[in-house]
């Protein structure tokens, strides 16, 4: 079969053996495969990523001297089954799958390991247990975005955003755009997005952001519903004084029980939830410094360089810092159905499609934020440019 092979930072279309599904695996004929930012990074920095993966316990991440087929955001049709499968769907059924295989007891990351060729190809292998039939006649274009949208859904769930809380999305690349769409699907009333790129701000609005700002002109914190008044530590301290003044006026009230109840229910003054979707050194410290007190910061952008922030600032403002990566099978399945049921629309993210011979041009185009967000690969298309 034909596939795009990456080796020593070079991409080439090559004829490679058609993969054979092993026990519990299915062979999928690829209809669409998304190009992820991690693919762009892995192309030139895979050895650094492999060292990081090894430090966390996974030692099969691709290396620069290997020949690897990238692609982990794929949708296609069932072509064949390996031994021991339940054969849940007839051949020709459109499916999506978590990009992870298991050879024996050893997991392999599809599209990021030489042992698990990815979806930049005419066919790809998936684990039957991690495969899901595409419902409601959903198009291959939209179904292929299940994987990146599932990552955004995991981040939104990690943020525990209340519907009446304000959510800020810093950075409106593909990750940020997906987070915006998922926040709105979750019913969050106010989503403020921030990006320097006019194109990305336009896409953020199309994804449902209620306010979109250029941080070179306006701080995102001033675009929320407080009319430009950023809540500070003084506001929180005065809230404490005001609450105690009122409670002390009520005779024989054991006011401390009210505080204990709030503690039990984890209720109290809370700031917004901020999603960091940039992934460059210094951005976490910038957000900690500028965000309102008691903000919850969910780090979704992947920064590969060493970074630093000021813990004293985070402590004084009681900032909560969380990190989000990936998703679980339930989140993946729920995301697929949210897209298929029309609860979330991934269409604004899709800005181009290429064939296998257009992947090199697509990588070049994705290096410029004012041009594209998500480019899909159609293995049978002839398009050389997105």
XYZ file of C-alpha atoms in Angstrom:
386
model
C 0.000 0.000 0.000
C 1.015 3.658 -0.257
C 1.883 5.624 2.864
C 3.736 8.737 3.939
C 6.891 7.611 5.735
C 8.861 9.847 8.104
C 12.572 9.249 8.671
C 15.330 11.652 9.690
C 12.805 14.526 9.529
C 11.970 13.778 5.883
C 8.556 12.827 4.543
C 8.176 10.624 1.476
C 5.383 8.707 -0.187
C 6.430 5.072 -0.352
C 5.068 1.627 -1.083
C 5.124 -0.405 2.138
C 3.654 -3.795 3.054
C -0.047 -3.713 3.885
C -0.340 -4.238 7.651
C -1.858 -7.504 8.845
C -4.197 -7.401 11.848
C -3.075 -9.525 14.747
C -5.222 -11.151 17.437
C -8.061 -8.845 18.469
C -7.205 -6.291 15.787
C -9.011 -4.883 12.748
C -7.736 -3.580 9.433
C -9.230 -0.219 8.473
C -9.205 1.389 5.032
C -8.440 5.023 5.807
C -10.890 7.627 4.530
C -9.496 10.634 6.398
C -6.615 11.295 8.767
C -5.985 14.579 10.542
C -2.568 16.191 10.806
C -1.888 16.953 14.460
C 0.527 19.505 15.873
C 2.272 16.652 17.648
C 2.983 15.124 14.229
C 4.739 18.308 13.159
C 6.761 18.279 16.358
C 7.552 14.556 16.198
C 8.890 14.956 12.666
C 11.837 17.055 13.859
C 11.985 16.470 17.629
C 11.065 12.803 17.983
C 14.281 11.847 19.796
C 13.581 14.446 22.484
C 9.988 13.225 22.735
C 11.198 9.614 22.911
C 13.491 10.443 25.832
C 10.578 12.095 27.632
C 8.309 9.118 26.933
C 10.970 6.704 28.179
C 11.238 8.674 31.411
C 7.507 8.171 31.950
C 7.677 4.428 31.251
C 7.029 4.112 27.497
C 10.147 3.150 25.533
C 8.668 2.532 22.067
C 8.229 6.143 20.919
C 9.557 6.782 17.420
C 13.203 7.680 16.847
C 14.621 9.798 14.036
C 16.502 6.919 12.397
C 13.366 4.754 12.123
C 10.867 4.701 9.266
C 7.521 5.625 10.802
C 4.058 6.226 9.364
C 2.541 9.128 11.308
C -1.169 9.756 11.885
C -3.367 9.102 14.926
C -6.576 11.011 14.027
C -8.171 8.630 11.536
C -11.533 7.445 10.292
C -12.173 4.656 7.814
C -14.019 1.481 6.894
C -13.601 -2.031 8.285
C -11.623 -4.050 5.726
C -10.703 -7.218 7.622
C -10.329 -8.820 11.046
C -7.474 -10.593 12.748
C -7.855 -13.865 14.657
C -9.853 -13.920 17.871
C -12.041 -10.921 16.993
C -15.744 -10.671 17.801
C -16.339 -9.266 14.300
C -18.792 -6.727 15.680
C -19.373 -4.899 12.403
C -19.656 -5.978 8.766
C -16.905 -5.024 6.354
C -17.440 -1.524 5.019
C -18.683 -0.116 8.329
C -17.284 3.347 8.996
C -15.381 3.427 12.277
C -12.998 5.461 14.399
C -10.580 4.099 16.978
C -8.333 5.089 19.812
C -4.812 5.258 18.344
C -3.290 2.567 20.480
C -2.473 -1.085 19.817
C -1.380 -3.881 22.076
C 1.095 -6.488 20.888
C 0.895 -9.128 23.591
C 0.942 -7.017 26.738
C 2.958 -4.173 25.205
C 0.989 -1.037 24.239
C 2.045 0.831 21.089
C 1.023 4.369 20.153
C -0.417 4.323 16.647
C 1.345 6.794 14.375
C 4.035 7.527 16.952
C 5.773 4.163 17.056
C 7.537 2.129 14.403
C 5.600 -0.878 15.713
C 2.212 0.755 15.026
C 2.070 2.490 11.615
C -0.450 5.327 11.544
C -3.148 6.769 9.342
C -1.031 8.639 6.778
C -1.652 5.574 4.646
C -4.231 3.687 2.673
C -4.842 1.302 5.575
C -4.201 1.207 9.323
C -4.558 -1.312 12.163
C -6.736 -0.698 15.245
C -7.613 -2.717 18.325
C -11.162 -4.065 17.986
C -11.939 -3.308 21.631
C -10.906 0.323 21.070
C -12.896 0.740 17.837
C -16.317 2.420 17.534
C -18.849 2.421 14.710
C -19.619 5.931 13.451
C -23.312 6.698 14.128
C -25.938 8.790 12.333
C -24.226 8.758 8.945
C -21.580 11.167 10.239
C -19.145 12.209 7.508
C -15.583 10.910 7.466
C -14.316 14.509 7.699
C -16.086 15.128 10.988
C -15.600 11.638 12.397
C -11.830 11.958 11.920
C -11.856 14.824 14.407
C -13.113 12.567 17.201
C -9.571 12.060 18.494
C -8.518 15.718 18.902
C -11.979 16.707 20.135
C -11.794 13.929 22.745
C -8.575 15.459 24.048
C -10.385 18.782 24.386
C -13.338 17.121 26.105
C -10.953 15.526 28.620
C -9.425 18.947 29.321
C -12.853 20.541 29.798
C -13.875 17.765 32.185
C -10.558 18.186 34.008
C -11.386 21.869 34.407
C -14.680 21.149 36.194
C -16.147 24.325 34.748
C -19.525 25.371 36.137
C -22.022 26.571 33.554
C -22.076 30.024 35.157
C -18.305 30.251 35.528
C -16.265 32.228 33.044
C -13.835 30.156 30.986
C -10.803 31.755 29.348
C -9.032 30.019 26.475
C -5.523 31.361 25.911
C -4.332 30.370 22.449
C -6.681 29.495 19.586
C -4.753 26.948 17.612
C -6.412 23.566 16.947
C -6.273 22.629 20.645
C -7.754 25.916 21.812
C -10.461 25.858 19.140
C -11.483 22.346 20.161
C -11.598 23.397 23.829
C -13.855 26.348 22.938
C -16.254 24.073 21.053
C -16.349 21.583 23.908
C -16.894 24.284 26.547
C -19.948 25.485 24.650
C -21.146 21.890 24.224
C -20.864 21.546 28.004
C -23.180 24.521 28.439
C -20.634 27.054 29.712
C -22.331 30.417 29.224
C -19.286 32.663 28.889
C -16.147 31.678 26.990
C -13.480 34.306 26.346
C -10.814 33.444 23.764
C -7.477 35.172 23.203
C -4.990 34.933 20.333
C -2.667 37.271 18.421
C -3.685 35.792 15.047
C -6.696 37.419 13.313
C -7.409 34.155 11.501
C -7.467 32.178 14.730
C -9.670 34.775 16.411
C -12.094 34.432 13.506
C -12.160 30.643 13.936
C -12.603 31.019 17.708
C -15.757 33.046 17.136
C -17.033 30.403 14.715
C -16.393 27.735 17.365
C -18.667 29.600 19.771
C -16.477 31.942 21.831
C -18.626 34.689 23.362
C -15.783 37.207 23.346
C -12.587 37.125 21.313
C -9.687 39.451 22.076
C -6.317 40.369 20.646
C -3.983 40.244 23.695
C -1.784 42.878 22.056
C -4.674 45.315 22.508
C -6.759 44.021 25.405
C -6.154 41.640 28.308
C -8.609 38.745 28.104
C -9.517 39.171 31.789
C -11.141 42.507 30.967
C -13.464 40.980 28.388
C -15.524 38.945 30.861
C -18.942 39.830 32.282
C -17.548 42.002 35.113
C -17.394 44.903 32.714
C -13.665 45.358 32.818
C -13.244 45.016 36.596
C -10.759 42.312 37.422
C -11.426 40.693 40.793
C -8.417 41.075 43.048
C -7.288 39.898 46.470
C -8.829 43.012 48.024
C -12.256 42.005 46.651
C -11.988 38.577 48.277
C -10.856 40.011 51.618
C -13.730 42.497 51.612
C -16.104 39.645 50.817
C -14.933 37.971 54.014
C -15.524 41.137 56.057
C -18.987 41.670 54.552
C -20.001 38.040 55.158
C -18.902 38.099 58.805
C -20.609 41.439 59.415
C -23.908 39.989 58.231
C -23.548 36.669 60.040
C -22.647 38.322 63.352
C -25.869 40.335 63.273
C -27.947 37.163 63.631
C -28.300 36.272 67.356
C -27.224 32.791 68.445
C -26.266 31.746 64.925
C -23.491 29.123 64.904
C -22.050 30.743 61.802
C -19.050 28.427 61.709
C -21.359 25.573 60.723
C -22.101 27.456 57.518
C -18.393 27.591 56.767
C -18.034 23.890 57.527
C -20.913 23.141 55.142
C -19.242 25.192 52.417
C -15.995 23.343 53.056
C -17.779 19.975 52.806
C -19.491 20.981 49.573
C -16.277 22.586 48.280
C -18.127 25.850 47.807
C -16.867 29.363 48.263
C -15.463 32.287 46.302
C -14.038 30.939 43.045
C -12.285 32.502 40.105
C -12.583 31.543 36.456
C -11.163 28.480 34.748
C -8.303 29.247 32.381
C -7.224 26.858 29.626
C -3.602 27.357 28.583
C -3.462 26.180 24.967
C -0.240 27.828 23.799
C 2.543 25.601 25.104
C 5.504 27.983 25.057
C 7.921 28.852 27.870
C 6.700 31.672 30.097
C 2.986 31.400 29.355
C 2.103 29.616 32.616
C 3.846 32.315 34.643
C 2.107 35.039 32.627
C -1.286 33.508 33.349
C -0.564 32.987 37.051
C 0.499 36.627 37.320
C -2.445 38.096 35.407
C -5.363 35.781 36.198
C -7.815 36.629 38.993
C -7.272 35.042 42.420
C -8.539 31.510 42.931
C -8.412 30.767 39.216
C -8.068 27.181 38.091
C -5.521 26.857 35.287
C -5.720 23.795 33.062
C -2.526 23.343 31.045
C -3.360 21.760 27.687
C -0.618 23.216 25.487
C 2.476 21.007 25.366
C 5.682 22.905 26.150
C 8.787 20.808 25.544
C 11.299 23.292 26.932
C 12.141 23.787 30.610
C 9.963 26.483 32.126
C 9.586 28.380 35.390
C 6.957 30.294 37.316
C 6.747 32.134 40.635
C 5.197 29.833 43.264
C 4.755 32.726 45.700
C 2.429 34.469 43.227
C 0.393 31.295 42.780
C 0.263 30.771 46.553
C -0.799 34.338 47.360
C -3.593 34.127 44.778
C -4.416 30.496 45.663
C -4.150 29.448 42.041
C -5.004 25.844 41.222
C -2.853 24.273 38.515
C -3.905 21.172 36.582
C -2.446 19.390 33.568
C -4.512 17.544 30.940
C -3.421 15.038 28.328
C -5.245 12.413 26.273
C -8.618 10.895 27.161
C -10.151 7.602 28.206
C -12.296 5.265 26.033
C -15.503 6.627 27.566
C -14.563 10.208 26.726
C -13.607 9.142 23.202
C -16.957 7.396 22.677
C -18.931 10.291 24.166
C -17.101 12.771 21.939
C -17.957 10.751 18.832
C -21.629 10.793 19.761
C -21.601 14.489 20.658
C -20.337 15.216 17.144
C -22.760 12.776 15.514
C -25.729 14.218 17.438
C -24.862 17.787 16.501
C -24.068 18.883 20.050
C -20.628 20.024 18.910
C -19.579 21.097 15.422
C -15.937 20.470 14.464
C -16.381 21.975 10.988
C -14.693 25.340 11.754
C -11.445 23.521 12.558
C -11.178 21.940 9.102
C -9.394 24.343 6.763
C -8.004 22.065 4.053
C -7.603 18.575 2.610
C -4.698 16.967 0.754
C -3.767 13.593 -0.709
C -0.755 11.623 0.435
C 1.518 13.542 -1.935
C 0.321 16.819 -0.443
C 1.361 16.050 3.143
C 4.697 17.870 2.839
C 2.921 21.022 1.642
C 0.361 20.649 4.434
C 3.120 20.531 7.059
C 4.590 23.721 5.594
C 1.203 25.448 5.603
C 0.498 24.473 9.211
C 3.637 26.277 10.324
C 1.815 29.556 9.636
C -1.033 30.231 12.110
C -2.786 32.709 9.810
C -3.461 30.058 7.171
C -4.774 26.821 8.640
C -6.073 25.041 11.735
C -6.699 21.391 10.846
C -5.730 19.811 7.528
C -7.092 16.368 6.686
C -5.471 13.706 4.529
C -7.598 11.806 2.017
C -5.382 8.906 0.878
C -7.120 8.609 -2.511
C -7.225 12.352 -3.272
C -4.846 13.978 -5.734
C -4.706 17.388 -4.014
C -1.119 18.577 -3.577
C -1.940 21.718 -1.586
C -4.529 22.323 1.156
